[in-house]
Amino acid sequence: MDAPGNISWAITATALVLLMTPGVAFFYGGLVKAKSVVSMMMMSFGSIGLVAVLWILFGFSMSAVESPTQFAGNPFADFGLSSLATGEGSNVALLGVAYGATFAIITIALISGAIADRAKFGSWLIFAGIFATVGYFPIAAWVWGGGWIMNLGTTLFGEDSGIGVIDYAGGTAVHINAGAAALALALVLGKRIGFQKGILKPHNVPLTLLGAALLWFGWFGFNAGAEWLSEDMGGVGLIGLNTLGATAAAILGWILIERIKDGKATSVGAASGAVAGLVAITPACANLTPGWSLLLGALAGIVCALAVELKFRLGFDDSLDVVGIHLVGGLLGTIYLGFFASETGLFVGGDARQLAVQVIAALGVLIYAFVVAFIIGFAIQKTIGFRITNEDEIAGVDSVVHGEEGYALVDA
């Protein structure tokens, strides 16, 4: 694990996943109005600054537990990581901390897309800090740090069952978590002025495509990064191929639905399809054969392309389709494993037990994240306010909140 090649891949993977959050900023930034692009991108960069600090101070300590019944680790067990930094094997351990931080950062940043064009930056940072602490850090412990989700198969079916929840890189902890929180905040902040289908169009499509490209590039670190902890990195080939294949298939699925529904395949649709495929393959990248991975990607593109329309039918303003892509895509990828996970999936030699634990884990994270995010968002809105005024929304959140404009179209 501490061989030079493994260490090199670990720092590379960490950098790749960190780059994904600026990728989110570009992806989201191109989708909003021209007078909201600075605000949108700042919510991602603010997440990097705040969540990285919290993770180092106490988040990492909270992300591992000693028993499945424990809610989260003790935040003061190694506050600031002074003991870890001076202990044996600190080189490898600290790289693991840095890598884990990038997952926490992007999970919080993803949520911001649901409240584009109408959120106060200070209120967003307060939400981000609290939700990271009581939302992401405990869920990370549940999924990867010895918590109830990690031990669910053993709890239900015994140690010899060979059944456990599969979430290799964050279908539950990252995408279902972020998507459920995004839905809660969209409900708390309400609809933008003029919200209806076809009114609010992306202001900079190339920016969105750049963001999608950066996300796909960084996702190889996101999915395959943890392989540096294995002895021979033996799973990295399958993970890398599935990350490529599912994403490509999802692009085709999404633009096919666009062509059938609207008569045109769009570049924003292709970018959104790519992200949907990446989301869906995240929990499944190490546990599907390439053929089943392609099917998952195609389904993700199709299902998510249809799911993003739900906000107009149900009347919630998820500005940039965090719910339709990340919540729906995360649920699809997580539950799909119950049917097609190699050796344990229902249709590939296993039985219904794998499906059962996948569904329980997905629903548990969804419900918890939604409730926690709604309570935090509602409390902020009722105290210091979360949403900007209608007048400020019309004037433009960039100039009102940040005193900046995304584009200087006329020389001063």
Short mmCIF file of N, CA and C in Angstrom, two decimals, residues 107-191:
data_model
loop_
_atom_site.label_atom_id
_atom_site.label_comp_id
_atom_site.label_asym_id
_atom_site.label_seq_id
_atom_site.Cartn_x
_atom_site.Cartn_y
_atom_site.Cartn_z
N THR A 107 -19.68 16.33 -2.40
CA THR A 107 -21.04 16.02 -1.97
C THR A 107 -21.79 17.29 -1.60
N ILE A 108 -21.16 18.15 -0.85
CA ILE A 108 -21.80 19.41 -0.45
C ILE A 108 -21.98 20.33 -1.65
N ALA A 109 -20.97 20.43 -2.50
CA ALA A 109 -21.06 21.31 -3.66
C ALA A 109 -22.21 20.92 -4.58
N LEU A 110 -22.45 19.62 -4.74
CA LEU A 110 -23.52 19.16 -5.63
C LEU A 110 -24.88 19.71 -5.22
N ILE A 111 -25.11 19.84 -3.94
CA ILE A 111 -26.41 20.28 -3.44
C ILE A 111 -26.76 21.67 -3.96
N SER A 112 -25.76 22.52 -4.16
CA SER A 112 -25.99 23.92 -4.49
C SER A 112 -26.75 24.11 -5.79
N GLY A 113 -26.68 23.14 -6.70
CA GLY A 113 -27.37 23.29 -7.97
C GLY A 113 -28.88 23.41 -7.85
N ALA A 114 -29.43 22.92 -6.76
CA ALA A 114 -30.89 22.97 -6.59
C ALA A 114 -31.39 24.35 -6.22
N ILE A 115 -30.51 25.23 -5.77
CA ILE A 115 -30.96 26.54 -5.28
C ILE A 115 -30.30 27.68 -6.05
N ALA A 116 -29.93 27.41 -7.30
CA ALA A 116 -29.29 28.41 -8.14
C ALA A 116 -30.18 29.63 -8.31
N ASP A 117 -29.55 30.80 -8.49
CA ASP A 117 -30.20 32.08 -8.82
C ASP A 117 -30.88 32.76 -7.63
N ARG A 118 -30.91 32.15 -6.43
CA ARG A 118 -31.76 32.74 -5.40
C ARG A 118 -31.26 32.55 -3.97
N ALA A 119 -30.01 32.13 -3.76
CA ALA A 119 -29.54 31.84 -2.40
C ALA A 119 -28.50 32.85 -1.95
N LYS A 120 -28.53 33.17 -0.65
CA LYS A 120 -27.50 34.01 -0.04
C LYS A 120 -26.25 33.17 0.20
N PHE A 121 -25.10 33.74 -0.11
CA PHE A 121 -23.85 32.99 0.02
C PHE A 121 -23.53 32.66 1.47
N GLY A 122 -23.70 33.62 2.36
CA GLY A 122 -23.42 33.37 3.78
C GLY A 122 -24.31 32.28 4.35
N SER A 123 -25.58 32.32 4.00
CA SER A 123 -26.51 31.30 4.46
C SER A 123 -26.14 29.93 3.90
N TRP A 124 -25.70 29.92 2.63
CA TRP A 124 -25.26 28.66 2.02
C TRP A 124 -24.09 28.07 2.79
N LEU A 125 -23.13 28.90 3.17
CA LEU A 125 -21.97 28.39 3.90
C LEU A 125 -22.38 27.84 5.27
N ILE A 126 -23.32 28.50 5.93
CA ILE A 126 -23.80 27.99 7.22
C ILE A 126 -24.46 26.63 7.02
N PHE A 127 -25.32 26.55 6.01
CA PHE A 127 -25.94 25.25 5.71
C PHE A 127 -24.88 24.20 5.40
N ALA A 128 -23.92 24.55 4.55
CA ALA A 128 -22.90 23.59 4.13
C ALA A 128 -22.12 23.06 5.32
N GLY A 129 -21.74 23.94 6.23
CA GLY A 129 -20.98 23.50 7.40
C GLY A 129 -21.77 22.59 8.32
N ILE A 130 -23.04 22.96 8.56
CA ILE A 130 -23.86 22.15 9.47
C ILE A 130 -24.21 20.82 8.82
N PHE A 131 -24.59 20.86 7.53
CA PHE A 131 -24.98 19.61 6.88
C PHE A 131 -23.80 18.66 6.72
N ALA A 132 -22.63 19.21 6.42
CA ALA A 132 -21.45 18.35 6.36
C ALA A 132 -21.23 17.65 7.70
N THR A 133 -21.43 18.37 8.79
CA THR A 133 -21.16 17.83 10.12
C THR A 133 -22.17 16.77 10.54
N VAL A 134 -23.46 17.04 10.32
CA VAL A 134 -24.49 16.10 10.79
C VAL A 134 -25.09 15.27 9.66
N GLY A 135 -24.71 15.59 8.43
CA GLY A 135 -25.19 14.86 7.27
C GLY A 135 -24.10 13.98 6.68
N TYR A 136 -23.14 14.58 6.01
CA TYR A 136 -22.16 13.77 5.30
C TYR A 136 -21.24 12.98 6.22
N PHE A 137 -20.66 13.60 7.25
CA PHE A 137 -19.67 12.88 8.06
C PHE A 137 -20.24 11.61 8.70
N PRO A 138 -21.43 11.66 9.31
CA PRO A 138 -21.98 10.41 9.85
C PRO A 138 -22.32 9.39 8.77
N ILE A 139 -22.87 9.84 7.64
CA ILE A 139 -23.23 8.89 6.59
C ILE A 139 -21.98 8.21 6.04
N ALA A 140 -20.89 8.95 5.91
CA ALA A 140 -19.63 8.33 5.50
C ALA A 140 -19.21 7.23 6.47
N ALA A 141 -19.44 7.47 7.76
CA ALA A 141 -19.13 6.44 8.76
C ALA A 141 -20.05 5.22 8.59
N TRP A 142 -21.31 5.46 8.28
CA TRP A 142 -22.25 4.36 8.10
C TRP A 142 -21.84 3.47 6.91
N VAL A 143 -21.42 4.11 5.82
CA VAL A 143 -21.19 3.39 4.57
C VAL A 143 -19.81 2.77 4.51
N TRP A 144 -18.78 3.52 4.91
CA TRP A 144 -17.39 3.07 4.72
C TRP A 144 -16.61 2.93 6.03
N GLY A 145 -17.12 3.48 7.12
CA GLY A 145 -16.33 3.54 8.34
C GLY A 145 -16.75 2.58 9.43
N GLY A 146 -17.41 1.48 9.06
CA GLY A 146 -17.78 0.49 10.06
C GLY A 146 -19.18 0.63 10.62
N GLY A 147 -19.99 1.51 10.05
CA GLY A 147 -21.33 1.77 10.56
C GLY A 147 -22.38 0.76 10.13
N TRP A 148 -23.64 1.11 10.36
CA TRP A 148 -24.73 0.13 10.19
C TRP A 148 -24.91 -0.30 8.74
N ILE A 149 -24.68 0.61 7.80
CA ILE A 149 -24.83 0.21 6.40
C ILE A 149 -23.72 -0.76 6.00
N MET A 150 -22.52 -0.50 6.42
CA MET A 150 -21.40 -1.37 6.10
C MET A 150 -21.60 -2.77 6.67
N ASN A 151 -22.33 -2.87 7.78
CA ASN A 151 -22.53 -4.16 8.44
C ASN A 151 -23.95 -4.71 8.27
N LEU A 152 -24.72 -4.11 7.35
CA LEU A 152 -26.13 -4.48 7.23
C LEU A 152 -26.31 -5.94 6.82
N GLY A 153 -25.51 -6.42 5.88
CA GLY A 153 -25.64 -7.81 5.45
C GLY A 153 -25.38 -8.79 6.58
N THR A 154 -24.35 -8.51 7.35
CA THR A 154 -24.04 -9.37 8.50
C THR A 154 -25.15 -9.32 9.54
N THR A 155 -25.67 -8.14 9.79
CA THR A 155 -26.73 -7.97 10.78
C THR A 155 -27.98 -8.76 10.40
N LEU A 156 -28.34 -8.72 9.12
CA LEU A 156 -29.58 -9.36 8.68
C LEU A 156 -29.41 -10.84 8.38
N PHE A 157 -28.25 -11.23 7.82
CA PHE A 157 -28.13 -12.59 7.28
C PHE A 157 -26.98 -13.40 7.87
N GLY A 158 -26.21 -12.80 8.78
CA GLY A 158 -25.13 -13.52 9.42
C GLY A 158 -23.78 -13.33 8.75
N GLU A 159 -22.73 -13.61 9.49
CA GLU A 159 -21.38 -13.37 9.01
C GLU A 159 -21.00 -14.25 7.83
N ASP A 160 -21.60 -15.41 7.71
CA ASP A 160 -21.25 -16.35 6.65
C ASP A 160 -22.06 -16.16 5.37
N SER A 161 -22.91 -15.16 5.35
CA SER A 161 -23.80 -14.98 4.20
C SER A 161 -23.07 -14.49 2.95
N GLY A 162 -21.97 -13.76 3.15
CA GLY A 162 -21.27 -13.16 2.02
C GLY A 162 -22.01 -11.98 1.42
N ILE A 163 -23.03 -11.50 2.10
CA ILE A 163 -23.84 -10.39 1.61
C ILE A 163 -23.49 -9.12 2.37
N GLY A 164 -23.28 -8.06 1.66
CA GLY A 164 -23.05 -6.75 2.26
C GLY A 164 -23.48 -5.68 1.29
N VAL A 165 -23.77 -4.51 1.79
CA VAL A 165 -24.15 -3.39 0.92
C VAL A 165 -22.96 -3.04 0.03
N ILE A 166 -23.22 -2.91 -1.26
CA ILE A 166 -22.17 -2.52 -2.21
C ILE A 166 -22.35 -1.05 -2.55
N ASP A 167 -21.37 -0.26 -2.19
CA ASP A 167 -21.34 1.16 -2.59
C ASP A 167 -19.87 1.54 -2.70
N TYR A 168 -19.28 1.19 -3.83
CA TYR A 168 -17.83 1.30 -3.94
C TYR A 168 -17.35 2.73 -3.80
N ALA A 169 -18.02 3.68 -4.46
CA ALA A 169 -17.47 5.05 -4.47
C ALA A 169 -18.48 6.13 -4.11
N GLY A 170 -19.70 5.77 -3.67
CA GLY A 170 -20.55 6.83 -3.15
C GLY A 170 -21.93 6.99 -3.72
N GLY A 171 -22.57 5.93 -4.20
CA GLY A 171 -23.94 6.06 -4.65
C GLY A 171 -24.87 6.53 -3.55
N THR A 172 -24.68 6.00 -2.34
CA THR A 172 -25.49 6.43 -1.20
C THR A 172 -24.88 7.66 -0.53
N ALA A 173 -23.63 7.55 -0.12
CA ALA A 173 -23.00 8.59 0.70
C ALA A 173 -22.88 9.92 -0.04
N VAL A 174 -22.66 9.88 -1.34
CA VAL A 174 -22.48 11.10 -2.12
C VAL A 174 -23.76 11.48 -2.86
N HIS A 175 -24.24 10.64 -3.76
CA HIS A 175 -25.26 11.08 -4.70
C HIS A 175 -26.68 11.04 -4.15
N ILE A 176 -27.07 9.95 -3.49
CA ILE A 176 -28.39 9.95 -2.86
C ILE A 176 -28.42 10.99 -1.75
N ASN A 177 -27.36 11.08 -1.01
CA ASN A 177 -27.24 12.08 0.06
C ASN A 177 -27.43 13.49 -0.49
N ALA A 178 -26.65 13.85 -1.51
CA ALA A 178 -26.73 15.19 -2.08
C ALA A 178 -28.07 15.43 -2.75
N GLY A 179 -28.59 14.43 -3.47
CA GLY A 179 -29.86 14.62 -4.16
C GLY A 179 -31.03 14.81 -3.22
N ALA A 180 -31.05 14.05 -2.12
CA ALA A 180 -32.13 14.20 -1.13
C ALA A 180 -32.05 15.56 -0.44
N ALA A 181 -30.83 15.98 -0.10
CA ALA A 181 -30.65 17.30 0.51
C ALA A 181 -31.05 18.41 -0.46
N ALA A 182 -30.74 18.22 -1.74
CA ALA A 182 -31.10 19.21 -2.75
C ALA A 182 -32.61 19.36 -2.85
N LEU A 183 -33.33 18.25 -2.82
CA LEU A 183 -34.79 18.31 -2.86
C LEU A 183 -35.33 19.08 -1.66
N ALA A 184 -34.77 18.82 -0.49
CA ALA A 184 -35.22 19.53 0.71
C ALA A 184 -35.00 21.03 0.58
N LEU A 185 -33.83 21.45 0.11
CA LEU A 185 -33.56 22.88 -0.02
C LEU A 185 -34.41 23.53 -1.10
N ALA A 186 -34.67 22.82 -2.18
CA ALA A 186 -35.54 23.36 -3.23
C ALA A 186 -36.93 23.65 -2.66
N LEU A 187 -37.41 22.79 -1.79
CA LEU A 187 -38.72 23.01 -1.17
C LEU A 187 -38.67 24.17 -0.18
N VAL A 188 -37.58 24.29 0.56
CA VAL A 188 -37.47 25.37 1.54
C VAL A 188 -37.40 26.73 0.85
N LEU A 189 -36.59 26.86 -0.18
CA LEU A 189 -36.40 28.16 -0.83
C LEU A 189 -37.49 28.51 -1.82
N GLY A 190 -38.23 27.55 -2.30
CA GLY A 190 -39.32 27.84 -3.22
C GLY A 190 -38.84 28.09 -4.65
N LYS A 191 -39.78 28.48 -5.49
CA LYS A 191 -39.52 28.62 -6.92
C LYS A 191 -38.90 29.96 -7.25
#
